[in-house]
XYZ file of C-alpha atoms in Angstrom:
698
model
C 0.089 -0.008 0.077
C 2.951 2.411 0.775
C 4.392 1.610 -2.506
C 1.151 2.405 -4.405
C 0.762 5.603 -2.488
C 4.396 6.505 -3.364
C 3.682 5.881 -6.977
C 0.495 7.966 -6.934
C 2.328 10.925 -5.234
C 5.191 10.703 -7.734
C 2.862 10.614 -10.710
C 1.007 13.635 -9.233
C 4.299 15.501 -8.924
C 5.257 14.673 -12.490
C 1.843 15.680 -13.767
C 2.064 19.020 -11.901
C 5.632 19.688 -13.636
C 4.409 19.045 -17.089
C 0.918 20.470 -16.827
C -0.077 22.843 -19.585
C -2.762 25.418 -20.201
C -4.751 24.480 -23.219
C -6.140 27.113 -25.743
C -9.640 26.672 -24.103
C -8.214 27.314 -20.735
C -6.419 30.459 -21.818
C -9.601 31.701 -23.443
C -11.681 31.084 -20.202
C -9.076 32.777 -18.163
C -9.175 36.023 -20.261
C -12.937 35.951 -20.515
C -13.002 35.825 -16.911
C -11.006 39.101 -16.748
C -13.494 40.710 -18.867
C -16.694 39.445 -17.225
C -15.228 40.864 -13.928
C -14.583 44.321 -15.143
C -17.356 46.717 -16.338
C -14.798 48.842 -18.469
C -13.997 45.737 -20.560
C -16.365 44.262 -23.142
C -16.151 40.408 -23.633
C -17.898 40.781 -27.050
C -14.778 42.232 -28.533
C -12.866 39.026 -27.761
C -15.102 37.291 -30.432
C -15.230 40.359 -32.856
C -13.144 39.325 -35.932
C -10.292 41.779 -36.605
C -10.613 43.627 -33.209
C -7.299 44.122 -31.377
C -8.688 41.861 -28.532
C -9.539 39.091 -30.677
C -6.007 39.278 -32.383
C -4.370 39.519 -28.845
C -6.332 36.504 -27.562
C -5.286 34.472 -30.547
C -1.601 35.366 -30.330
C -1.817 34.415 -26.564
C -3.289 31.084 -27.371
C -0.791 30.446 -30.300
C 2.258 31.401 -28.114
C 1.356 29.827 -24.657
C -1.029 27.078 -25.197
C 0.311 23.549 -24.471
C 3.684 25.243 -23.183
C 4.668 23.626 -19.914
C 6.997 26.517 -19.029
C 4.072 29.066 -19.024
C 1.400 29.788 -16.409
C -1.721 31.891 -15.764
C 0.393 34.833 -14.808
C 2.276 34.520 -18.101
C -1.131 34.421 -19.970
C -2.197 37.687 -18.345
C 0.860 39.573 -19.063
C 1.329 38.342 -22.551
C -2.216 39.133 -23.409
C -1.944 42.796 -22.137
C 1.299 43.209 -24.100
C -0.411 41.812 -27.158
C -3.360 44.135 -26.721
C -0.941 47.074 -26.650
C 0.799 45.798 -29.838
C -2.301 45.319 -31.774
C -4.377 48.368 -30.511
C -1.457 50.729 -31.198
C -0.683 49.362 -34.668
C 2.460 47.677 -33.677
C 5.468 48.153 -31.480
C 8.652 47.433 -33.082
C 10.313 44.194 -32.001
C 7.141 42.870 -30.158
C 5.475 39.516 -30.605
C 8.583 37.807 -32.066
C 8.944 35.459 -29.070
C 6.971 34.517 -25.898
C 9.401 36.236 -23.523
C 7.633 39.574 -23.212
C 10.054 40.579 -20.458
C 12.711 41.018 -23.313
C 10.586 43.127 -25.529
C 11.715 46.743 -26.178
C 10.102 49.146 -23.640
C 9.187 46.429 -21.237
C 10.686 45.671 -17.817
C 9.599 43.000 -15.356
C 10.166 42.875 -11.675
C 13.545 43.486 -10.059
C 14.154 40.632 -7.692
C 15.761 43.238 -5.244
C 12.368 44.721 -4.752
C 10.975 41.357 -3.430
C 10.977 39.942 -0.064
C 14.050 38.006 0.485
C 12.160 35.181 1.982
C 10.165 34.697 -1.190
C 9.971 31.150 -2.343
C 11.680 30.018 -5.612
C 8.345 29.215 -7.221
C 6.903 32.596 -6.232
C 9.976 34.426 -7.206
C 9.797 32.876 -10.793
C 6.177 34.154 -10.995
C 7.072 37.643 -9.617
C 9.968 38.114 -11.977
C 7.591 37.676 -15.005
C 5.194 40.456 -13.892
C 5.524 43.632 -16.087
C 6.235 46.630 -13.872
C 7.501 49.292 -16.489
C 6.132 50.038 -19.921
C 8.279 52.838 -21.242
C 7.712 53.670 -24.914
C 8.671 57.303 -25.012
C 9.156 58.608 -28.732
C 8.484 55.134 -30.124
C 6.206 56.551 -32.761
C 3.370 54.548 -31.222
C -0.051 55.519 -32.835
C -3.681 54.310 -32.214
C -5.598 53.876 -29.076
C -4.107 52.803 -25.581
C -5.931 49.712 -24.457
C -7.977 49.558 -21.168
C -6.656 46.078 -20.780
C -3.393 47.722 -19.328
C -5.569 47.574 -15.897
C -5.063 43.892 -15.852
C -1.543 44.691 -14.811
C -2.776 47.035 -12.154
C -1.474 45.043 -9.086
C 2.140 45.297 -10.146
C 2.580 47.834 -13.016
C 4.616 50.799 -11.544
C 5.677 52.964 -14.595
C 3.630 53.999 -17.655
C 5.889 56.198 -19.771
C 4.186 57.090 -23.115
C 5.621 60.863 -23.664
C 5.960 62.274 -27.145
C 3.806 59.750 -29.181
C 1.697 62.442 -30.847
C -0.720 60.144 -32.521
C -1.413 57.951 -29.553
C -4.797 58.414 -27.899
C -7.157 57.313 -25.151
C -10.585 58.587 -24.278
C -12.014 56.876 -21.307
C -10.314 56.166 -17.949
C -12.592 54.126 -15.709
C -9.778 51.476 -15.999
C -7.738 53.654 -13.726
C -9.629 52.194 -10.762
C -7.572 49.005 -10.988
C -4.193 50.676 -11.321
C -3.271 50.123 -7.672
C 0.499 50.131 -7.938
C 0.951 52.833 -10.576
C 3.518 55.510 -9.476
C 4.573 57.104 -12.631
C 1.898 58.321 -15.370
C 3.811 60.185 -18.016
C 1.676 60.934 -21.070
C 2.896 64.424 -22.164
C 2.818 64.997 -25.963
C 0.319 62.337 -26.596
C -3.213 62.732 -28.052
C -4.839 61.378 -24.830
C -8.192 63.129 -24.711
C -10.436 64.276 -21.847
C -12.552 67.184 -20.755
C -9.837 68.794 -18.679
C -8.241 66.536 -16.116
C -10.335 63.424 -15.726
C -11.680 62.802 -12.173
C -10.633 59.193 -12.501
C -6.937 60.324 -11.962
C -7.945 60.325 -8.327
C -8.003 56.452 -8.401
C -4.308 56.420 -8.755
C -3.528 56.758 -5.052
C 0.124 55.607 -5.361
C 0.991 58.097 -8.043
C 4.241 59.912 -7.611
C 4.851 61.650 -10.877
C 2.181 62.985 -13.300
C 3.143 64.532 -16.702
C 0.374 65.580 -18.945
C 2.004 68.606 -20.722
C 0.877 69.121 -24.379
C -1.945 66.795 -24.408
C -5.787 66.989 -25.028
C -6.405 66.614 -21.258
C -7.426 70.278 -21.822
C -10.200 72.589 -22.502
C -12.073 71.548 -19.329
C -11.886 71.796 -15.598
C -9.167 70.643 -13.004
C -11.646 68.958 -10.570
C -10.845 68.638 -7.029
C -11.509 64.932 -7.025
C -8.949 64.446 -9.663
C -6.276 65.130 -7.069
C -8.217 64.071 -3.846
C -6.256 61.245 -2.188
C -3.167 61.648 -4.230
C -1.155 62.111 -1.087
C 2.143 60.708 -2.513
C 2.152 62.686 -5.687
C 5.437 64.812 -5.800
C 5.862 65.893 -9.410
C 3.227 67.540 -11.734
C 3.811 68.805 -15.319
C 0.902 70.425 -17.184
C 2.643 72.923 -19.498
C 0.928 74.126 -22.668
C -2.576 73.353 -21.877
C -5.806 75.198 -21.302
C -8.395 74.890 -18.598
C -11.899 75.906 -17.844
C -12.567 77.412 -14.338
C -15.497 78.636 -12.349
C -13.671 81.313 -10.476
C -10.320 82.894 -10.358
C -9.663 81.854 -6.791
C -10.370 78.130 -7.461
C -8.286 77.827 -10.840
C -5.327 76.121 -9.025
C -6.807 75.310 -5.701
C -6.773 71.586 -6.216
C -3.086 71.478 -6.056
C -3.177 72.937 -2.505
C -4.548 69.620 -1.348
C -1.419 67.806 -2.245
C 0.754 67.188 0.914
C 3.686 65.712 -0.850
C 3.861 68.002 -3.909
C 7.537 69.120 -4.514
C 7.676 70.214 -8.137
C 5.029 71.986 -10.172
C 5.402 72.797 -13.763
C 2.599 74.898 -15.215
C 4.039 76.986 -18.032
C 2.168 78.638 -20.880
C -1.191 77.660 -19.616
C -4.486 79.539 -20.328
C -7.691 79.773 -18.300
C -11.230 80.597 -19.411
C -14.710 80.532 -18.010
C -17.514 78.352 -19.390
C -18.411 81.148 -21.810
C -14.879 81.178 -23.367
C -13.796 84.544 -21.621
C -10.229 84.710 -20.399
C -9.741 84.206 -16.695
C -6.588 85.452 -14.830
C -6.264 83.873 -11.426
C -4.106 85.242 -8.661
C -1.019 83.382 -7.300
C -2.502 83.160 -3.753
C -2.758 79.402 -3.881
C 1.172 79.190 -3.798
C 1.064 79.960 -0.088
C -0.757 76.586 0.531
C 1.826 74.531 -1.093
C 3.481 73.551 2.021
C 6.173 71.186 0.746
C 6.873 72.711 -2.865
C 10.493 73.307 -3.768
C 10.241 74.290 -7.373
C 7.220 76.090 -9.176
C 7.579 77.249 -12.751
C 4.819 79.315 -14.371
C 6.462 81.182 -17.318
C 3.855 82.577 -19.889
C 0.945 81.732 -17.589
C -0.864 84.834 -16.985
C -1.712 85.820 -13.296
C -3.367 88.801 -11.647
C -1.903 90.778 -8.771
C 1.482 90.299 -7.504
C 3.813 87.909 -5.604
C 1.983 86.734 -2.506
C 3.303 87.110 0.955
C 4.160 84.019 2.881
C 5.587 81.952 0.208
C 6.175 78.501 1.350
C 9.377 77.949 3.393
C 10.416 74.941 1.398
C 10.473 76.993 -1.970
C 13.836 77.274 -3.636
C 13.042 77.848 -7.261
C 10.399 80.307 -8.594
C 9.702 81.027 -12.272
C 7.233 83.836 -13.199
C 8.718 85.209 -16.396
C 5.992 86.762 -18.680
C 3.293 86.225 -16.373
C 2.040 89.880 -16.164
C 2.332 90.104 -12.428
C 2.535 93.584 -10.784
C 3.224 95.293 -7.549
C 6.587 95.398 -5.757
C 9.075 92.871 -4.287
C 8.283 93.204 -0.671
C 6.661 89.745 -0.680
C 10.195 88.317 -1.042
C 10.840 89.810 2.480
C 7.585 88.579 3.943
C 8.362 84.853 3.697
C 10.225 82.057 5.260
C 11.579 80.878 2.006
C 15.169 81.215 1.047
C 15.113 81.266 -2.706
C 18.040 79.942 -4.795
C 16.425 80.738 -8.224
C 14.083 83.418 -9.251
C 13.039 84.365 -12.678
C 10.908 87.464 -12.306
C 11.715 89.047 -15.568
C 9.510 90.726 -18.232
C 6.561 91.516 -16.024
C 5.103 94.874 -14.673
C 6.780 94.887 -11.308
C 7.729 98.315 -9.846
C 9.242 100.162 -6.923
C 12.712 99.813 -5.537
C 14.725 96.689 -5.395
C 15.147 96.119 -1.735
C 18.754 95.581 -0.475
C 17.333 93.331 2.234
C 16.523 90.766 -0.496
C 20.152 90.020 -0.684
C 20.248 89.298 2.974
C 16.983 87.369 3.140
C 17.687 85.154 0.177
C 21.543 84.795 0.873
C 21.777 81.443 -1.131
C 20.618 82.959 -4.459
C 22.189 81.484 -7.566
C 20.155 83.190 -10.406
C 18.041 86.207 -10.039
C 16.602 87.825 -13.145
C 14.728 91.088 -12.791
C 15.059 92.678 -16.376
C 11.942 93.772 -18.304
C 10.269 95.485 -15.274
C 9.702 99.105 -14.178
C 11.787 99.273 -10.955
C 13.150 102.555 -9.511
C 16.710 103.264 -8.998
C 19.666 100.895 -9.146
C 20.472 97.344 -8.096
C 21.692 97.856 -4.510
C 25.264 97.157 -3.689
C 24.329 94.508 -1.201
C 23.876 92.127 -4.307
C 27.557 92.558 -5.148
C 28.495 90.640 -2.067
C 26.437 87.733 -3.179
C 28.268 87.311 -6.470
C 30.446 84.248 -7.012
C 33.289 86.482 -7.792
C 33.087 87.852 -4.378
C 32.791 84.497 -2.713
C 29.163 84.246 -2.818
C 26.630 82.014 -4.481
C 25.033 84.391 -7.079
C 26.109 83.437 -10.632
C 23.776 85.550 -12.588
C 21.893 88.834 -11.746
C 20.081 90.401 -14.485
C 18.148 93.661 -14.592
C 17.465 96.524 -16.929
C 20.585 98.280 -18.186
C 19.657 101.559 -16.557
C 19.327 99.769 -13.080
C 22.794 98.297 -13.354
C 24.898 101.335 -12.378
C 26.188 99.714 -9.199
C 28.129 97.230 -11.301
C 26.371 94.160 -9.590
C 24.630 92.923 -12.723
C 26.108 90.114 -14.632
C 23.774 90.655 -17.578
C 21.179 93.352 -18.632
C 18.009 93.384 -20.896
C 17.891 90.745 -23.617
C 21.609 89.770 -23.194
C 20.371 87.780 -20.018
C 18.919 85.244 -22.519
C 15.353 85.127 -21.126
C 13.508 86.600 -24.110
C 10.895 84.296 -25.383
C 11.785 82.935 -28.859
C 8.873 83.553 -31.114
C 10.085 81.031 -33.559
C 10.283 78.304 -31.058
C 7.480 79.339 -28.583
C 6.166 76.951 -25.985
C 2.830 77.858 -27.056
C 1.936 74.889 -29.398
C -1.295 73.413 -30.334
C -2.456 70.248 -28.582
C -1.713 66.989 -30.462
C -3.940 66.209 -33.284
C -6.237 63.192 -33.367
C -4.678 59.999 -34.634
C -4.323 59.564 -38.313
C -5.353 56.531 -40.456
C -3.604 53.619 -38.734
C -0.232 52.645 -40.103
C 2.270 49.995 -39.229
C 4.701 51.385 -36.807
C 8.056 49.728 -36.381
C 10.059 52.413 -34.683
C 12.889 51.060 -32.618
C 14.702 53.873 -30.827
C 18.373 53.537 -30.000
C 19.174 51.785 -33.372
C 18.655 54.446 -35.759
C 20.619 56.949 -37.800
C 23.428 58.771 -36.147
C 22.982 62.586 -36.031
C 24.477 64.076 -32.723
C 24.566 67.921 -33.000
C 22.763 70.269 -35.411
C 24.740 72.441 -37.767
C 23.893 75.622 -35.946
C 25.209 74.536 -32.584
C 28.304 76.368 -31.545
C 31.558 75.389 -29.914
C 34.621 77.612 -28.837
C 37.701 77.246 -30.921
C 40.816 78.243 -29.321
C 42.105 81.687 -30.350
C 39.154 82.221 -32.402
C 35.873 82.186 -30.417
C 32.493 80.790 -31.142
C 32.135 78.810 -34.320
C 29.124 76.920 -35.742
C 29.529 73.165 -35.860
C 28.999 73.191 -39.602
C 32.113 75.372 -40.031
C 34.457 73.163 -37.906
C 37.309 71.222 -39.332
C 39.712 68.285 -38.334
C 42.548 70.014 -36.508
C 40.491 72.832 -34.887
C 41.189 73.126 -31.111
C 37.924 73.131 -29.371
C 36.832 73.672 -25.767
C 36.234 70.347 -24.074
C 36.010 71.557 -20.381
C 36.978 74.509 -18.047
C 40.161 76.096 -19.482
C 40.867 73.016 -21.617
C 41.024 72.579 -25.450
C 41.710 69.645 -27.544
C 41.974 69.152 -31.497
C 39.230 67.561 -33.384
C 40.797 64.255 -34.812
C 37.619 62.994 -36.644
C 34.162 63.492 -37.313
C 31.875 60.477 -36.387
C 29.071 62.106 -38.535
C 29.393 65.141 -40.915
C 26.523 66.001 -43.114
C 25.506 69.558 -43.946
C 22.341 68.657 -46.119
C 20.454 66.404 -43.749
C 17.559 67.449 -41.622
C 16.944 65.701 -38.454
C 14.844 65.899 -35.226
C 16.811 67.044 -32.085
C 16.142 67.715 -28.470
C 16.488 71.300 -27.685
C 17.724 71.361 -24.000
C 17.771 74.732 -22.209
C 19.409 75.166 -18.830
C 19.036 77.851 -16.293
C 21.286 81.046 -16.729
C 21.923 80.047 -20.397
C 21.102 82.145 -23.432
C 21.679 79.267 -25.814
C 20.330 75.762 -25.815
C 21.952 72.444 -26.634
C 20.419 70.719 -29.822
C 21.258 67.097 -29.554
C 20.053 63.845 -30.901
C 18.240 61.646 -28.299
C 20.852 58.810 -28.313
C 23.729 61.279 -27.892
C 25.153 61.468 -24.319
C 25.465 64.547 -22.063
C 27.635 64.850 -18.923
C 25.783 64.769 -15.600
C 26.690 64.517 -11.888
C 29.159 61.918 -10.607
C 31.259 62.043 -13.801
C 28.569 60.087 -15.654
C 27.280 60.357 -19.198
C 23.613 59.608 -20.026
C 21.579 59.644 -23.274
C 19.831 63.009 -23.893
C 16.558 61.053 -24.068
C 16.689 60.267 -20.260
C 17.314 64.002 -19.331
C 14.130 65.695 -17.893
C 13.279 69.073 -16.712
C 15.015 69.745 -13.354
C 18.099 67.408 -14.009
C 21.538 68.825 -13.490
C 23.907 69.054 -16.485
C 27.698 69.711 -16.291
C 28.490 73.101 -17.912
C 31.571 74.690 -19.067
C 32.582 76.203 -15.737
C 32.695 72.767 -14.052
C 29.508 73.559 -12.286
C 25.904 72.077 -12.866
C 22.971 73.957 -14.297
C 19.312 72.737 -13.993
C 17.420 71.939 -17.118
C 14.536 74.345 -17.624
C 13.000 73.069 -20.710
C 13.015 70.152 -23.271
C 11.519 70.547 -26.814
C 11.808 68.629 -30.071
C 12.907 70.723 -33.025
C 13.785 69.989 -36.605
C 17.281 71.444 -37.637
C 19.535 71.075 -40.471
C 23.039 69.392 -40.446
C 24.319 66.596 -38.415
C 27.855 66.745 -36.830
C 29.611 64.602 -34.328
C 33.228 65.772 -33.854
C 35.672 63.517 -31.871
C 38.222 64.687 -29.361
C 40.894 62.989 -27.411
C 38.903 63.120 -24.085
C 35.644 61.865 -25.586
C 34.020 65.302 -24.475
C 33.239 68.470 -26.119
C 31.490 71.743 -24.829
C 28.534 72.628 -27.126
C 26.478 75.934 -26.436
C 28.144 75.884 -22.969
C 27.115 72.362 -22.016
C 29.472 69.461 -21.710
C 28.532 66.590 -24.132
C 29.994 63.328 -24.939
C 31.480 62.389 -28.523
C 29.431 59.245 -28.352
C 25.936 57.684 -28.530
C 24.114 55.005 -26.423
C 22.404 52.225 -28.577
C 20.006 51.005 -25.991
C 18.672 54.280 -24.542
C 20.581 53.582 -21.234
C 23.754 54.761 -19.571
C 25.247 51.188 -19.469
C 25.367 48.407 -21.976
C 22.509 45.899 -21.059
C 22.302 42.197 -21.794
C 18.718 41.518 -21.624
C 17.553 43.273 -18.502
C 20.751 43.228 -16.846
C 23.027 46.175 -16.962
C 26.763 45.500 -17.331
C 29.337 47.640 -15.600
C 30.342 48.935 -18.926
C 29.102 52.420 -19.677
C 28.487 53.517 -23.311
C 30.967 56.288 -22.557
C 33.610 53.831 -21.831
C 32.788 51.544 -24.794
C 32.704 54.375 -27.183
C 35.869 55.933 -25.899
C 37.642 52.638 -25.885
C 36.576 51.641 -29.211
C 37.997 54.748 -30.788
C 41.457 54.209 -29.173
C 42.379 52.457 -32.454
C 41.492 55.389 -34.455
C 43.271 57.846 -32.052
C 46.549 55.538 -32.140
C 46.307 55.515 -36.005
C 46.223 59.567 -35.992
C 49.266 59.521 -33.539
C 51.411 57.536 -36.048
C 50.318 59.759 -38.961
C 47.231 57.985 -40.450
C 44.978 61.005 -40.595
C 42.801 60.255 -43.757
C 39.011 60.590 -43.243
C 36.321 59.299 -45.616
C 32.585 59.115 -45.161
C 29.637 57.054 -46.251
C 26.833 58.691 -48.486
C 25.049 59.419 -45.078
C 28.148 61.285 -43.816
C 29.165 58.693 -41.297
C 32.934 58.218 -40.876
C 34.168 54.999 -42.362
C 36.169 54.497 -39.008
C 32.892 53.873 -37.288
C 30.312 53.054 -39.942
C 30.595 49.338 -39.918
C 30.694 48.996 -36.168
C 27.685 51.361 -36.010
C 25.718 49.227 -38.370
C 26.551 46.005 -36.651
C 25.554 47.324 -33.168
C 22.451 48.871 -34.489
C 21.454 45.570 -36.026
C 22.527 43.534 -32.932
C 20.312 45.656 -30.488
C 17.346 45.580 -32.970
C 17.073 41.811 -32.739
C 14.713 39.955 -30.354
C 15.749 39.763 -26.757
C 17.566 36.297 -26.713
C 19.636 36.993 -29.938
C 20.417 40.522 -29.106
C 21.725 39.532 -25.655
C 23.854 36.814 -27.184
C 25.336 39.097 -29.775
C 26.097 41.794 -27.219
C 27.725 39.285 -24.823
C 29.910 37.892 -27.659
C 31.051 41.488 -28.607
C 32.008 42.150 -24.900
C 33.853 38.898 -24.520
C 35.741 38.724 -27.868
C 36.419 42.272 -28.692
C 36.463 44.332 -25.368
C 39.978 42.893 -24.294
C 41.527 43.923 -27.548
C 40.022 47.315 -27.384
C 41.265 47.691 -23.776
C 44.680 46.729 -24.744
C 44.604 49.400 -27.476
C 43.371 51.971 -24.809
C 46.164 50.991 -22.593
C 48.756 51.572 -25.304
C 47.352 54.755 -26.014
C 47.554 55.826 -22.362
C 51.165 54.910 -22.289
C 51.995 56.869 -25.463
C 50.190 59.822 -24.314
C 51.659 59.930 -20.690
C 55.321 60.223 -20.370
C 55.019 59.463 -16.619
C 53.117 56.104 -17.223
C 55.674 55.220 -19.943
C 58.486 55.914 -17.649
C 56.923 53.869 -14.945
C 56.305 50.877 -17.211
C 59.823 51.023 -18.782
C 61.290 51.437 -15.362
C 59.365 48.441 -14.024
C 60.436 46.227 -16.929
C 64.043 47.249 -16.616
C 63.832 46.492 -12.829
C 62.370 43.078 -13.557
C 65.129 42.305 -16.179
C 67.647 43.524 -13.694
C 66.458 41.268 -10.961
C 66.364 38.167 -13.209
C 69.921 38.729 -14.469
C 71.085 39.140 -10.809
C 69.493 35.841 -9.938
C 71.310 34.197 -12.827
C 74.605 35.509 -11.803
C 74.036 34.223 -8.140
């Protein structure tokens, strides 16, 4: 009897291990999801040609009778398939069953799990989608409500800058219990103002809906009621309907954790279409706010008294405010950055502001109607006098004290009417097309032709006018010659990110994959930079990003220098690009310790060694890419564009086979470029030889 029982148990165990889900079981599971949720319609699963029916069929084809897949896989795969078919195709998806390896999808990081989680549970958790990031993927169509099936584990939904991606109903938000990042700026998501269902997202930390069709309606209190963890809001370039001036922005006052509020170029109107100009009084109720930017949003009255003690950065350029600056004295705040330029402020500039706000870094007052001069007290705050103040701007006739670092338009805060933030909301989605965009593997561009660099003993020179051999600024008081152009094409037109930083009159125009220098000596792709991030500038200091816009520009240039850096429009940028939209080379979801800056600089060691021995010839492909890098670029672009397993294998092979050779070339370059290092190596070899010869004599 014991033998029989043992056999039964063993057979049961084996059956459990090889159990598979049939196509019918998969259909029943998915139909159960629909029947339990009012915002989903089960009829669509049987509607021929619907994205739901296509996703169901794809899930059955991929997972039925697969002993390695379970109900959790079915749910996650089905949602990803819904996204693929409802948005007319995401490049690289649906090519294998491992959705965790698809571009833009990340599954659970085991470090976030309980360390006592069982192996079986760990395997399930690691297959749950927690991050869908499809920024600038060219995704079109309608975002599916089925995303809510991931609501107990999805943390990030990043869809910014997909202009033809829409969504119209939001009852599905009710099941998004873990969502912390909702980033939909630059999409065609549509609602009558801010939908009240936003209030369902009680775990929300960051909310970005600038340049969307979440506009032309109210900002209801219930949309933000209960969002007690929300720290970041960006609603630039929208329009809202309000019932009264006083309540226009009152919903934000109910957010206890709000740290950053970006509300630039926003218009208000009443239900009859008449313009409404609210006061800034709501600011006094934002107890935790650190940064508030309102450029080009019109307000009535002046700066309110009792600004929050936490406030450090205040932007009110072109807002129409009036009155005097006394409110800056009647506050517990100690401002570090203040843009008050181009308004109707008047009266004297109080000297006590310099004492009250003794950590000021930027203060811009130009374009107002102040009386008298900038007080001498501000001179003591200047960096040149041992203080913190880098830039102090005012009207030229107010700068007699000599404290101003710039005046009038020279401060760089004039609105560029050719590139105004005032843009139309995204248009409705066009006729569906097959979208196969795959960011990170495309055409190299780097910097626009109109970007400028400083050439030694010459001054500012446009990128398109540079030549090999020009000695260009690569850092503070450091110049290096250009030894190559990775890309040089005056005739092309490309899309760039136009990144503006505080205190700068010029903006960096850079391709999304090209890298910029940030804190900690790191280099990250420009596509990862967001408003408020700190970039390294020419003075070896850091400047906060104030705006990021997409622009079309002529020319594509990528000059190479010995250090791998170059200062462009005052910002330190890399010579190189990142192929996976990340700082580090990735094998699957695992980040290697090798940064793209290290890989790019090490790879080009061979070229720099060739230049050192007199091989200076430079030829280009028809697209303007240097033949020194063209083949490697094509191979790497192709490798990262493959499905997850193949791509990971190819990248691993490159690191194992080629990296040691490249590192050796880099070491040779270091020795040749450093007399000290060369002397140490030669001396060491000589000492070793001497010791060996001494031993032989003995």
